[in-house]
Structure formats: structure tokens, C-alpha cells
């Protein structure tokens, strides 16, 4: 079992990866990648049943993960590489022509660990619901995890998936939302208010769990609670801060989709401990 100290060390390295990748690509999405780092680190290193060396695109026989908020590709690529899906050195190719690490996850390049392309917001949760139903129908007892953004939850298709999953009692679907309160254009409340997101999911027939997305004990408890087969799909609302770990990016939506320059990158890296070695 991975300890909370180990998870925190991995998360620090993942945050360094994100800064270095986005900075060398000179574009990309650091803000939401940093807000969802602790949750994805816990998921990939302490929660999901997965075996990178035996992974196949069908995800058969393993838990599956879908990044519905596809712009969070940097954190996704880092946790995949650090889990052993592909060489960590490949992180340096983010957004380069011909790279397997496109700006948004793509399956055509054959990057291990990615079973679904995403980036057009709202679609991933529908696909995850279908994948979870498929696992149930084929007798695969594994779960499907899906990360949504709170700004992404302003998309209508999210709620269509919500109705579908509740109707079909897809209880092996564990969705979670990075509730950082911000999106590309500012506060989610000022763009299209989500009001009480927990009440909304409850009214759609989902089990709702709320947790602190920067506290590993709270994150692990939430995933454990979400593991029960009670006939309901699960939505965990992880309360987070955009840009977490880097002081000048924290709670600032300017960093939703902008790369730090060299000096900003050095400042950011000086605030994040190197724990597993840079790529
Ligand atoms: C269908 C669709 N509409 C618009 C966009 C452009 N877009 C990319 S990210 C984003 C905001 C997403 O907000 P959130 O999910 O909260 O992510 P965060 O800013 O927290 O990283 C938007 C509008 C898109 N990718 N897909
Ligand atoms: Mg957001």
C-alpha cells in the first residue's frame, strides 16, 4: 500500500513534470492540471486496479480511466508515465509534431494508457458510462473512473450522461469533478452558475460524495466510499484550487491555458520539490 508521504512525493514530481512540459511546449493547460494532480496521483498510485504492462485499449480485465476534461492532458501524461505506461523521457515531447503526446489525448498515435480521445468538453462522461455498462454486460467486474471539470459541467451532454447512467444503474462508474471554481473565462459562477452541484447530481439519481482534493486522506476515503455496488453511479466533488502548488498560479484563471515563461517556470519549479528525478 502506498503511504500518504509517498503519494505526496509523487504529486510534487507530477507538478514539476506539468510545469516543465507546458513550459517547453510554450503552450498547454497548467491551471487545472495542477488542481487535479493530487486526485489523479491518488487514483493511479493507490486506487485503480491496473497493470500498465498488460494494458490494452479495450481496458478489458482492468479498471479504466477517462479524462473527460481533455485539456488536462499534462497531468494525465505525467501520471501515466510515472506509473510505467511509457518512458518518462517522452514527457519532453508534449505538443510536438509527430509526438504521441498531443495537446489533447488522442488514440491514433497509440500512446499506452489512453483508450479514448477527448478535448471536446462534455463527451467523455458519456463514453465512460458506455464503457462501464460494457464492462457490466461482458462480466468484467472492473470500474471506470472519469474526471470532469467544473466548467465542463456547464455542457449539456454531461447531464445527458447523468440521466443515462442513473437510468441504467451503472454503479461501476465512478466520476469525479475537479471543483476549482474557475474555467477559461473566469469563475464558473460568473459564466454559467452551477449552483449546488451536489444537489444537482443527487437529483439526477447519483450518489454524491464531497472531499478535499488536496488532502490525500480525504481523497482516499472518498474513492473508498465510492466503491460500493449500490445501484447508483457515483460523483465525487473534489474541492480544489486552480494552480495548486505554485503561488502565482493559485486561484488565478489566467493560468487555465497559458505556459509560464522561462523565469516564471524557474520560480514555479523552485516551489516544487524534485522527488523522483526530472525527465
Ligand atoms: C465543447 C467545447 N467547448 C469549449 C471548449 C473550450 N474550453 C476548453 S477548456 C474550457 C473551460 C473548462 O473549464 P474547466 O472544466 O473548469 O477546466 P479548468 O479551467 O478548471 O481547467 C473551455 C471552455 C472545448 N474544449 N470544448
Ligand atoms: Mg475548473
Short mmCIF file of N, CA and C and ligand atoms in Angstrom, two decimals, residues 32 69 71-72 119-121 149-152 155 178 180 182-184 188 242 256, ligand 1:
data_model
loop_
_atom_site.label_atom_id
_atom_site.label_comp_id
_atom_site.label_asym_id
_atom_site.label_seq_id
_atom_site.Cartn_x
_atom_site.Cartn_y
_atom_site.Cartn_z
N UNK A 32 -5.62 23.73 -14.38
CA UNK A 32 -6.45 22.59 -13.97
C UNK A 32 -5.61 21.32 -13.79
N UNK A 69 -12.28 15.97 -19.23
CA UNK A 69 -11.73 17.32 -19.40
C UNK A 69 -10.37 17.18 -20.09
N UNK A 71 -8.38 18.81 -21.84
CA UNK A 71 -7.28 19.80 -21.82
C UNK A 71 -6.32 19.55 -20.66
N UNK A 72 -6.73 18.67 -19.70
CA UNK A 72 -5.83 18.39 -18.58
C UNK A 72 -4.81 17.30 -18.94
N UNK A 119 -11.29 16.13 -25.35
CA UNK A 119 -10.89 17.53 -25.53
C UNK A 119 -12.09 18.37 -25.90
N UNK A 120 -13.04 17.73 -26.59
CA UNK A 120 -14.30 18.40 -26.85
C UNK A 120 -15.13 18.16 -25.60
N UNK A 121 -15.25 19.20 -24.78
CA UNK A 121 -15.80 19.04 -23.44
C UNK A 121 -17.19 18.44 -23.45
N UNK A 149 -14.36 18.47 -15.53
CA UNK A 149 -14.06 19.79 -14.98
C UNK A 149 -15.35 20.43 -14.50
N UNK A 150 -15.23 21.45 -13.61
CA UNK A 150 -16.48 22.11 -13.19
C UNK A 150 -17.00 23.01 -14.32
N UNK A 151 -16.08 23.68 -15.03
CA UNK A 151 -16.52 24.44 -16.20
C UNK A 151 -17.11 23.50 -17.24
N UNK A 152 -16.51 22.33 -17.38
CA UNK A 152 -17.03 21.34 -18.32
C UNK A 152 -18.47 20.95 -17.96
N UNK A 155 -21.61 21.98 -19.77
CA UNK A 155 -22.01 21.36 -21.04
C UNK A 155 -23.26 20.51 -20.86
N UNK A 178 -13.31 18.10 -10.77
CA UNK A 178 -12.30 18.99 -10.19
C UNK A 178 -12.99 20.34 -9.97
N UNK A 180 -12.64 23.50 -8.99
CA UNK A 180 -11.71 24.58 -8.64
C UNK A 180 -12.38 25.96 -8.77
N UNK A 182 -13.17 27.66 -11.22
CA UNK A 182 -12.74 28.51 -12.34
C UNK A 182 -12.79 27.75 -13.65
N UNK A 183 -12.91 28.49 -14.71
CA UNK A 183 -12.77 27.92 -16.06
C UNK A 183 -12.10 28.96 -16.95
N UNK A 184 -12.12 28.73 -18.26
CA UNK A 184 -11.31 29.55 -19.17
C UNK A 184 -11.66 31.05 -19.07
N UNK A 188 -16.68 29.94 -12.55
CA UNK A 188 -17.82 29.20 -13.13
C UNK A 188 -19.13 29.91 -12.76
N UNK A 242 -7.25 25.95 -8.48
CA UNK A 242 -6.51 26.01 -9.74
C UNK A 242 -5.06 26.42 -9.44
N UNK A 256 -5.34 29.04 -16.70
CA UNK A 256 -6.13 27.93 -17.26
C UNK A 256 -5.38 27.31 -18.46
C1 LIG B 1 -17.22 21.60 -26.47
C2 LIG B 1 -16.12 22.53 -26.03
N1 LIG B 1 -16.41 23.84 -25.82
C3 LIG B 1 -15.42 24.69 -25.44
C4 LIG B 1 -14.14 24.24 -25.27
C5 LIG B 1 -13.04 25.22 -24.89
N2 LIG B 1 -12.63 25.05 -23.49
C6 LIG B 1 -11.54 24.33 -23.20
S1 LIG B 1 -11.28 24.21 -21.55
C7 LIG B 1 -12.62 25.19 -21.23
C8 LIG B 1 -13.02 25.51 -19.81
C9 LIG B 1 -13.13 24.29 -18.96
O1 LIG B 1 -13.29 24.63 -17.62
P1 LIG B 1 -12.97 23.58 -16.50
O2 LIG B 1 -13.60 22.30 -16.89
O3 LIG B 1 -13.40 24.17 -15.20
O4 LIG B 1 -11.40 23.40 -16.56
P2 LIG B 1 -10.27 24.29 -15.79
O5 LIG B 1 -10.34 25.69 -16.36
O6 LIG B 1 -10.62 24.26 -14.37
O7 LIG B 1 -9.00 23.63 -16.15
C10 LIG B 1 -13.26 25.56 -22.39
C11 LIG B 1 -14.48 26.38 -22.45
C12 LIG B 1 -13.88 22.88 -25.51
N3 LIG B 1 -12.67 22.33 -25.35
N4 LIG B 1 -14.90 22.04 -25.85
#
